[in-house]
mmCIF file of C-alpha atoms in Angstrom:
data_model
loop_
_atom_site.group_PDB
_atom_site.id
_atom_site.type_symbol
_atom_site.label_atom_id
_atom_site.label_comp_id
_atom_site.label_asym_id
_atom_site.label_seq_id
_atom_site.Cartn_x
_atom_site.Cartn_y
_atom_site.Cartn_z
ATOM 1 C CA MET A 1 -81.944 -62.029 -20.049
ATOM 2 C CA LYS A 2 -80.737 -60.784 -23.423
ATOM 3 C CA LYS A 3 -82.779 -56.780 -22.184
ATOM 4 C CA LEU A 4 -80.298 -57.240 -19.099
ATOM 5 C CA LEU A 5 -77.089 -58.075 -21.389
ATOM 6 C CA THR A 6 -77.607 -55.229 -23.781
ATOM 7 C CA LEU A 7 -78.573 -52.876 -20.229
ATOM 8 C CA ALA A 8 -74.957 -54.399 -19.166
ATOM 9 C CA VAL A 9 -73.232 -53.161 -22.164
ATOM 10 C CA PHE A 10 -74.625 -49.889 -22.733
ATOM 11 C CA PHE A 11 -74.165 -48.540 -18.237
ATOM 12 C CA SER A 12 -71.294 -49.855 -18.868
ATOM 13 C CA ALA A 13 -70.291 -47.571 -22.176
ATOM 14 C CA PHE A 14 -71.454 -44.752 -20.273
ATOM 15 C CA ALA A 15 -69.732 -45.057 -17.443
ATOM 16 C CA SER A 16 -66.692 -45.163 -19.192
ATOM 17 C CA ALA A 17 -67.701 -42.115 -21.211
ATOM 18 C CA ALA A 18 -68.372 -40.426 -18.199
ATOM 19 C CA PHE A 19 -65.120 -41.140 -16.465
ATOM 20 C CA ALA A 20 -62.659 -39.425 -19.599
ATOM 21 C CA GLN A 21 -65.040 -36.376 -19.737
ATOM 22 C CA VAL A 22 -63.967 -36.133 -15.990
ATOM 23 C CA GLU A 23 -60.958 -36.620 -15.897
ATOM 24 C CA PHE A 24 -60.338 -34.640 -19.542
ATOM 25 C CA GLU A 25 -63.066 -32.454 -19.602
ATOM 26 C CA GLN A 26 -63.826 -32.718 -23.106
ATOM 27 C CA ILE A 27 -65.905 -31.136 -24.450
ATOM 28 C CA LYS A 28 -67.819 -32.485 -27.759
ATOM 29 C CA SER A 29 -70.393 -30.213 -28.397
ATOM 30 C CA ARG A 30 -68.859 -26.712 -29.564
ATOM 31 C CA THR A 31 -66.912 -25.204 -32.261
ATOM 32 C CA GLN A 32 -63.502 -26.351 -33.064
ATOM 33 C CA GLU A 33 -60.900 -23.379 -32.561
ATOM 34 C CA LYS A 34 -56.758 -22.939 -33.497
ATOM 35 C CA LEU A 35 -54.481 -23.933 -30.842
ATOM 36 C CA HIS A 36 -51.365 -21.494 -31.941
ATOM 37 C CA VAL A 37 -48.942 -23.619 -30.929
ATOM 38 C CA THR A 38 -44.649 -22.410 -30.946
ATOM 39 C CA GLY A 39 -41.145 -24.367 -29.320
ATOM 40 C CA PHE A 40 -37.727 -25.040 -30.813
ATOM 41 C CA PHE A 41 -37.636 -23.895 -34.171
ATOM 42 C CA ASP A 42 -34.135 -24.718 -35.307
ATOM 43 C CA TYR A 43 -33.293 -27.704 -32.463
ATOM 44 C CA TYR A 44 -34.501 -31.305 -33.917
ATOM 45 C CA PRO A 45 -35.293 -33.820 -33.161
ATOM 46 C CA PHE A 46 -36.745 -31.305 -30.302
ATOM 47 C CA GLY A 47 -37.945 -28.852 -32.759
ATOM 48 C CA GLN A 48 -37.394 -27.952 -36.398
ATOM 49 C CA TYR A 49 -39.312 -25.827 -39.714
ATOM 50 C CA GLU A 50 -37.866 -27.467 -42.905
ATOM 51 C CA ASN A 51 -39.128 -25.916 -45.734
ATOM 52 C CA ASN A 52 -42.890 -24.283 -44.135
ATOM 53 C CA VAL A 53 -43.408 -27.789 -41.702
ATOM 54 C CA TYR A 54 -43.098 -28.133 -38.475
ATOM 55 C CA SER A 55 -41.486 -31.426 -37.130
ATOM 56 C CA GLY A 56 -40.257 -32.536 -33.851
ATOM 57 C CA VAL A 57 -40.659 -35.024 -31.267
ATOM 58 C CA PHE A 58 -43.979 -33.295 -30.010
ATOM 59 C CA LYS A 59 -45.254 -32.755 -32.569
ATOM 60 C CA PRO A 60 -47.281 -36.258 -32.677
ATOM 61 C CA PHE A 61 -48.409 -35.804 -28.825
ATOM 62 C CA ILE A 62 -49.261 -31.951 -29.689
ATOM 63 C CA GLU A 63 -51.901 -33.253 -32.265
ATOM 64 C CA TYR A 64 -53.248 -36.146 -30.805
ATOM 65 C CA PHE A 65 -54.531 -33.739 -27.993
ATOM 66 C CA SER A 66 -55.433 -31.346 -30.669
ATOM 67 C CA ASP A 67 -58.055 -34.286 -31.759
ATOM 68 C CA TYR A 68 -58.780 -34.856 -28.105
ATOM 69 C CA GLY A 69 -60.529 -31.687 -27.605
ATOM 70 C CA GLN A 70 -61.607 -30.137 -31.247
ATOM 71 C CA TYR A 71 -59.070 -28.128 -31.949
ATOM 72 C CA VAL A 72 -57.532 -27.070 -35.659
ATOM 73 C CA LEU A 73 -53.627 -26.433 -34.748
ATOM 74 C CA ASP A 74 -51.735 -23.266 -36.536
ATOM 75 C CA TYR A 75 -48.271 -24.135 -36.290
ATOM 76 C CA LEU A 76 -46.499 -19.986 -35.985
ATOM 77 C CA PRO A 77 -44.084 -18.834 -38.407
ATOM 78 C CA VAL A 78 -40.866 -18.149 -38.077
ATOM 79 C CA SER A 79 -40.775 -14.549 -38.313
ATOM 80 C CA MET A 80 -38.111 -12.897 -35.654
ATOM 81 C CA SER A 81 -35.400 -15.307 -33.281
ATOM 82 C CA TYR A 82 -35.990 -17.944 -30.330
ATOM 83 C CA GLU A 83 -36.508 -15.048 -28.205
ATOM 84 C CA ASP A 84 -38.463 -13.307 -29.956
ATOM 85 C CA THR A 85 -40.310 -15.769 -30.497
ATOM 86 C CA ILE A 86 -41.451 -17.104 -26.863
ATOM 87 C CA ARG A 87 -41.579 -13.279 -25.839
ATOM 88 C CA GLU A 88 -44.292 -12.969 -27.687
ATOM 89 C CA ALA A 89 -45.585 -16.688 -27.004
ATOM 90 C CA GLY A 90 -45.613 -14.785 -23.013
ATOM 91 C CA LYS A 91 -47.857 -12.083 -24.476
ATOM 92 C CA GLY A 92 -50.139 -13.931 -26.034
ATOM 93 C CA GLU A 93 -49.484 -14.809 -29.388
ATOM 94 C CA ALA A 94 -49.171 -18.886 -29.208
ATOM 95 C CA ASP A 95 -51.720 -20.468 -27.004
ATOM 96 C CA VAL A 96 -49.036 -23.859 -26.482
ATOM 97 C CA VAL A 97 -45.632 -23.417 -27.025
ATOM 98 C CA LEU A 98 -43.863 -27.193 -26.944
ATOM 99 C CA GLY A 99 -40.299 -27.380 -24.987
ATOM 100 C CA MET A 100 -38.808 -24.925 -22.631
ATOM 101 C CA TYR A 101 -36.813 -25.429 -19.436
ATOM 102 C CA ALA A 102 -37.636 -24.635 -15.529
ATOM 103 C CA GLU A 103 -36.035 -21.429 -13.717
ATOM 104 C CA THR A 104 -34.979 -20.267 -17.396
ATOM 105 C CA SER A 105 -35.851 -16.347 -17.082
ATOM 106 C CA LEU A 106 -36.788 -16.931 -20.859
ATOM 107 C CA TYR A 107 -39.640 -18.223 -19.781
ATOM 108 C CA ALA A 108 -40.826 -16.271 -17.307
ATOM 109 C CA ASP A 109 -44.043 -15.242 -18.413
ATOM 110 C CA LEU A 110 -45.264 -18.719 -18.937
ATOM 111 C CA LYS A 111 -47.156 -21.535 -17.229
ATOM 112 C CA PHE A 112 -45.506 -24.648 -16.926
ATOM 113 C CA ILE A 113 -46.818 -28.167 -17.824
ATOM 114 C CA TYR A 114 -46.472 -31.067 -14.937
ATOM 115 C CA PRO A 115 -45.578 -33.402 -15.397
ATOM 116 C CA ALA A 116 -42.033 -32.771 -17.634
ATOM 117 C CA ALA A 117 -42.093 -34.253 -21.382
ATOM 118 C CA ILE A 118 -39.235 -35.903 -21.544
ATOM 119 C CA ASP A 119 -35.329 -35.482 -20.657
ATOM 120 C CA ASN A 120 -32.881 -33.446 -22.701
ATOM 121 C CA PRO A 121 -29.894 -35.117 -21.050
ATOM 122 C CA ILE A 122 -26.666 -33.413 -21.556
ATOM 123 C CA HIS A 123 -23.354 -35.315 -22.284
ATOM 124 C CA LEU A 124 -19.742 -35.302 -22.965
ATOM 125 C CA ALA A 125 -19.012 -36.065 -26.938
ATOM 126 C CA MET A 126 -14.943 -36.243 -27.552
ATOM 127 C CA LEU A 127 -12.854 -38.406 -29.910
ATOM 128 C CA PRO A 128 -11.831 -41.895 -28.048
ATOM 129 C CA SER A 129 -8.520 -41.496 -28.206
ATOM 130 C CA LYS A 130 -8.425 -38.224 -25.470
ATOM 131 C CA MET A 131 -11.764 -40.385 -23.107
ATOM 132 C CA GLY A 132 -9.014 -41.329 -20.637
ATOM 133 C CA ALA A 133 -8.218 -37.565 -19.959
ATOM 134 C CA VAL A 134 -11.466 -37.037 -18.053
ATOM 135 C CA ARG A 135 -13.096 -38.849 -15.111
ATOM 136 C CA SER A 136 -14.973 -36.593 -13.399
ATOM 137 C CA VAL A 137 -16.217 -32.382 -14.603
ATOM 138 C CA GLN A 138 -13.478 -31.125 -13.410
ATOM 139 C CA ASP A 139 -11.048 -32.828 -15.442
ATOM 140 C CA LEU A 140 -12.768 -30.540 -18.244
ATOM 141 C CA LYS A 141 -12.517 -27.389 -17.192
ATOM 142 C CA PRO A 142 -8.031 -26.686 -18.354
ATOM 143 C CA LEU A 143 -9.913 -28.466 -22.025
ATOM 144 C CA LYS A 144 -10.812 -26.401 -25.069
ATOM 145 C CA GLY A 145 -14.736 -27.349 -25.365
ATOM 146 C CA ALA A 146 -16.924 -26.281 -27.551
ATOM 147 C CA ILE A 147 -21.294 -26.100 -27.824
ATOM 148 C CA HIS A 148 -23.345 -25.351 -31.284
ATOM 149 C CA SER A 149 -24.954 -22.229 -31.671
ATOM 150 C CA LYS A 150 -28.067 -24.640 -32.187
ATOM 151 C CA GLU A 151 -28.483 -25.843 -28.348
ATOM 152 C CA ARG A 152 -30.812 -24.848 -26.362
ATOM 153 C CA PHE A 153 -29.570 -24.709 -22.609
ATOM 154 C CA SER A 154 -31.691 -23.562 -19.567
ATOM 155 C CA ASP A 155 -30.367 -21.196 -16.697
ATOM 156 C CA TYR A 156 -28.708 -23.218 -15.088
ATOM 157 C CA ILE A 157 -26.262 -25.213 -17.471
ATOM 158 C CA ASN A 158 -25.826 -21.637 -18.413
ATOM 159 C CA ASP A 159 -24.463 -20.680 -15.406
ATOM 160 C CA LYS A 160 -22.339 -23.982 -15.058
ATOM 161 C CA LEU A 161 -21.005 -23.160 -17.967
ATOM 162 C CA LYS A 162 -19.145 -20.005 -16.827
ATOM 163 C CA ASP A 163 -16.782 -21.853 -15.102
ATOM 164 C CA PHE A 164 -15.046 -24.185 -19.022
ATOM 165 C CA GLN A 165 -13.343 -22.436 -21.508
ATOM 166 C CA ILE A 166 -16.064 -23.132 -23.937
ATOM 167 C CA GLU A 167 -16.786 -21.483 -27.970
ATOM 168 C CA TYR A 168 -20.093 -21.539 -29.846
ATOM 169 C CA VAL A 169 -19.714 -22.479 -33.311
ATOM 170 C CA ASP A 170 -22.346 -21.946 -36.119
ATOM 171 C CA THR A 171 -22.807 -25.496 -37.771
ATOM 172 C CA SER A 172 -22.057 -29.279 -37.105
ATOM 173 C CA TYR A 173 -19.668 -29.513 -39.607
ATOM 174 C CA GLU A 174 -16.988 -26.564 -38.237
ATOM 175 C CA LEU A 175 -18.063 -28.275 -34.721
ATOM 176 C CA TYR A 176 -17.146 -31.150 -35.155
ATOM 177 C CA GLY A 177 -14.109 -30.663 -38.319
ATOM 178 C CA LYS A 178 -12.145 -28.643 -34.754
ATOM 179 C CA LEU A 179 -13.082 -31.861 -32.877
ATOM 180 C CA ILE A 180 -11.529 -34.486 -35.304
ATOM 181 C CA ARG A 181 -8.555 -32.086 -36.181
ATOM 182 C CA GLY A 182 -7.851 -31.894 -32.335
ATOM 183 C CA GLU A 183 -8.249 -27.713 -31.869
ATOM 184 C CA ILE A 184 -11.038 -28.201 -29.680
ATOM 185 C CA ASP A 185 -11.182 -31.364 -26.729
ATOM 186 C CA TYR A 186 -14.782 -32.191 -26.600
ATOM 187 C CA VAL A 187 -18.383 -30.924 -27.258
ATOM 188 C CA LEU A 188 -20.673 -30.761 -25.151
ATOM 189 C CA THR A 189 -24.045 -31.588 -26.597
ATOM 190 C CA SER A 190 -27.561 -33.330 -26.145
ATOM 191 C CA ILE A 191 -27.360 -36.537 -26.312
ATOM 192 C CA TYR A 192 -30.157 -35.857 -29.098
ATOM 193 C CA PHE A 193 -28.956 -33.157 -31.109
ATOM 194 C CA GLY A 194 -25.285 -34.741 -30.980
ATOM 195 C CA THR A 195 -26.212 -38.379 -32.313
ATOM 196 C CA ILE A 196 -28.371 -36.541 -35.120
ATOM 197 C CA GLU A 197 -25.797 -34.554 -36.293
ATOM 198 C CA THR A 198 -23.112 -37.086 -35.809
ATOM 199 C CA ALA A 199 -24.954 -39.335 -37.653
ATOM 200 C CA LYS A 200 -25.250 -36.621 -40.525
ATOM 201 C CA LEU A 201 -21.879 -36.452 -40.630
ATOM 202 C CA GLY A 202 -20.606 -39.939 -41.136
ATOM 203 C CA LEU A 203 -19.059 -39.502 -37.311
ATOM 204 C CA ARG A 204 -20.469 -42.608 -35.577
ATOM 205 C CA HIS A 205 -17.404 -44.969 -35.878
ATOM 206 C CA GLN A 206 -15.210 -41.689 -35.250
ATOM 207 C CA VAL A 207 -16.453 -39.764 -32.006
ATOM 208 C CA ALA A 208 -17.704 -41.203 -28.715
ATOM 209 C CA PHE A 209 -20.472 -40.273 -26.180
ATOM 210 C CA SER A 210 -19.905 -39.815 -22.463
ATOM 211 C CA ARG A 211 -21.763 -43.462 -21.252
ATOM 212 C CA GLN A 212 -23.644 -40.865 -18.428
ATOM 213 C CA SER A 213 -25.185 -37.115 -18.689
ATOM 214 C CA LEU A 214 -23.443 -34.674 -16.749
ATOM 215 C CA TRP A 215 -26.571 -32.502 -16.724
ATOM 216 C CA THR A 216 -30.366 -33.497 -17.355
ATOM 217 C CA MET A 217 -32.663 -30.872 -18.206
ATOM 218 C CA PRO A 218 -36.450 -31.771 -17.928
ATOM 219 C CA VAL A 219 -38.456 -30.305 -21.074
ATOM 220 C CA PHE A 220 -41.986 -29.421 -20.352
ATOM 221 C CA ILE A 221 -44.504 -27.806 -22.449
ATOM 222 C CA GLY A 222 -45.635 -24.132 -21.332
ATOM 223 C CA ILE A 223 -48.551 -22.248 -22.392
ATOM 224 C CA SER A 224 -49.099 -18.358 -22.210
ATOM 225 C CA LYS A 225 -50.846 -17.193 -19.289
ATOM 226 C CA ALA A 226 -52.548 -14.219 -21.834
ATOM 227 C CA SER A 227 -54.277 -17.874 -24.132
ATOM 228 C CA VAL A 228 -58.116 -17.840 -23.850
ATOM 229 C CA HIS A 229 -57.885 -21.253 -23.098
ATOM 230 C CA ARG A 230 -55.220 -21.278 -20.830
ATOM 231 C CA GLU A 231 -57.156 -23.070 -18.222
ATOM 232 C CA TYR A 232 -58.144 -25.666 -20.091
ATOM 233 C CA LEU A 233 -55.091 -26.356 -21.860
ATOM 234 C CA SER A 234 -53.537 -26.349 -18.412
ATOM 235 C CA HIS A 235 -55.602 -29.203 -16.543
ATOM 236 C CA THR A 236 -56.091 -30.903 -19.952
ATOM 237 C CA LEU A 237 -52.604 -31.438 -20.453
ATOM 238 C CA SER A 238 -51.287 -31.948 -17.129
ATOM 239 C CA LYS A 239 -53.979 -34.887 -16.569
ATOM 240 C CA MET A 240 -52.192 -36.155 -20.318
ATOM 241 C CA LEU A 241 -48.941 -35.636 -19.014
ATOM 242 C CA GLU A 242 -49.278 -37.369 -15.349
ATOM 243 C CA LYS A 243 -50.157 -40.819 -17.902
ATOM 244 C CA PRO A 244 -47.559 -43.236 -18.216
ATOM 245 C CA GLU A 245 -47.907 -44.408 -21.508
ATOM 246 C CA ILE A 246 -48.086 -41.089 -22.964
ATOM 247 C CA LYS A 247 -45.358 -40.026 -21.428
ATOM 248 C CA GLU A 248 -44.178 -43.605 -22.659
ATOM 249 C CA LYS A 249 -45.307 -42.707 -26.307
ATOM 250 C CA ILE A 250 -43.393 -39.333 -26.163
ATOM 251 C CA LYS A 251 -40.434 -40.768 -25.348
ATOM 252 C CA LYS A 252 -40.336 -43.931 -28.027
ATOM 253 C CA ASP A 253 -41.711 -41.390 -30.512
ATOM 254 C CA MET A 254 -37.763 -39.451 -29.634
ATOM 255 C CA GLU A 255 -36.316 -43.105 -30.387
ATOM 256 C CA ASP A 256 -38.139 -43.822 -33.152
ATOM 257 C CA ILE A 257 -36.393 -40.284 -34.257
ATOM 258 C CA VAL A 258 -32.586 -40.449 -33.898
ATOM 259 C CA ASN A 259 -33.385 -44.161 -35.152
ATOM 260 C CA GLY A 260 -34.656 -43.186 -37.841
ATOM 261 C CA VAL A 261 -31.628 -40.402 -38.426
ATOM 262 C CA ILE A 262 -28.989 -43.376 -38.232
ATOM 263 C CA GLU A 263 -30.238 -45.039 -40.240
ATOM 264 C CA LYS A 264 -30.718 -43.041 -43.620
ATOM 265 C CA TYR A 265 -27.141 -41.356 -43.301
ATOM 266 C CA ALA A 266 -25.537 -44.850 -42.252
ATOM 267 C CA GLY A 267 -23.332 -44.646 -45.329
ATOM 268 C CA THR A 268 -22.224 -41.085 -45.102
ATOM 269 C CA VAL A 269 -18.371 -41.339 -45.696
ATOM 270 C CA PRO A 270 -16.779 -38.635 -43.325
ATOM 271 C CA LEU A 271 -15.461 -35.492 -44.867
ATOM 272 C CA PHE A 272 -12.988 -34.877 -42.245
ATOM 273 C CA SER A 273 -9.309 -36.074 -41.827
ATOM 274 C CA PRO A 274 -8.262 -36.651 -38.713
ATOM 275 C CA ALA A 275 -4.998 -35.094 -36.261
ATOM 276 C CA LYS A 276 -2.108 -37.713 -36.495
ATOM 277 C CA PRO A 277 -1.647 -38.367 -33.034
ATOM 278 C CA ARG A 278 1.486 -37.519 -31.173
ATOM 279 C CA ARG A 279 3.372 -41.276 -30.345
ATOM 280 C CA ARG A 280 4.000 -42.082 -27.033
ATOM 281 C CA LYS A 281 4.948 -45.238 -25.173
ATOM 282 C CA LYS A 282 2.124 -47.500 -24.445
ATOM 283 C CA ARG A 283 0.480 -47.343 -20.640
ATOM 284 C CA ARG A 284 0.116 -50.599 -18.889
ATOM 285 C CA ASN A 285 -2.966 -52.296 -18.907
ATOM 286 C CA GLU A 286 -4.326 -49.915 -21.632
ATOM 287 C CA ALA A 287 -6.728 -51.044 -23.864
ATOM 288 C CA THR A 288 -5.874 -51.485 -27.614
ATOM 289 C CA ALA A 289 -8.467 -50.437 -28.737
ATOM 290 C CA LEU A 290 -10.601 -47.926 -29.838
ATOM 291 C CA LEU A 291 -13.841 -47.493 -28.255
ATOM 292 C CA PRO A 292 -16.895 -47.290 -31.635
ATOM 293 C CA PHE A 293 -19.476 -44.927 -31.433
ATOM 294 C CA ALA A 294 -22.176 -47.281 -30.484
ATOM 295 C CA ASP A 295 -19.936 -47.769 -27.539
ATOM 296 C CA SER A 296 -19.020 -44.796 -25.119
ATOM 297 C CA PHE A 297 -17.289 -44.093 -22.350
ATOM 298 C CA ARG A 298 -18.119 -43.619 -18.783
ATOM 299 C CA LEU A 299 -17.660 -41.089 -15.776
ATOM 300 C CA PRO A 300 -16.957 -42.566 -12.359
ATOM 301 C CA ALA A 301 -19.943 -42.277 -9.741
ATOM 302 C CA GLY A 302 -20.825 -39.182 -8.489
ATOM 303 C CA SER A 303 -18.140 -37.140 -10.481
ATOM 304 C CA THR A 304 -20.748 -35.301 -11.880
#
């Protein structure tokens, strides 16, 4: 009986290992090879280089993959613009690109790994006192808006923005200073990037975000079509991202990053003085309290 039990355990373990090998085509015996990696390097939490160390939401996943496939990760240093970095990746300088958008010409020479790893929702950031001026996307067209120059949008979103009065601002301090002083009416931002930047400036209770996104951009992991590892990368990364638990882990990593920044800068005192509002008569049924940052305002369904 003991021998039968031992054999049963052996075959059960063998079957599980065989299933994993077929599903992911793991190569246990090969020599470790370098996997050259790049991606967003100035767009945290999607990716950044700080003191020559890469960090971002995709780092735990790509490290998990490298352990699984027995690769040694080589994060390419920043030596050129983001656009040039992506073009060089398409020529084979990088094997994996952590984060890119569909139907965007910059990524034409890269292969997309489906499904998308995570979404990047684009929201409005406004002063709570001005929220009533926006009920639909059309209401934004006569207003003055701004975007941080570090934001990375898809070609689809950039085409949409041609209909709006948008300026690009190089620093968060300048960007949200304009918003607080009333020089612009709104900021268009990734909810993740915008939440982090306002938290660092101590503006969590002075700025409100739209509860629903105006647009949502799926963010993909890509591989170079010139990579010598492209077949293994394409098959294995896709299989991994099809697993709900892995997608949930990436989403949880994003939440942890954002919440960590919020906690870190919780005591930050804002350096801005808000513009003095003009006195006006209160409208009937108008709320007297401003929404705190922790809350948000909602655009009507179907307004986008």
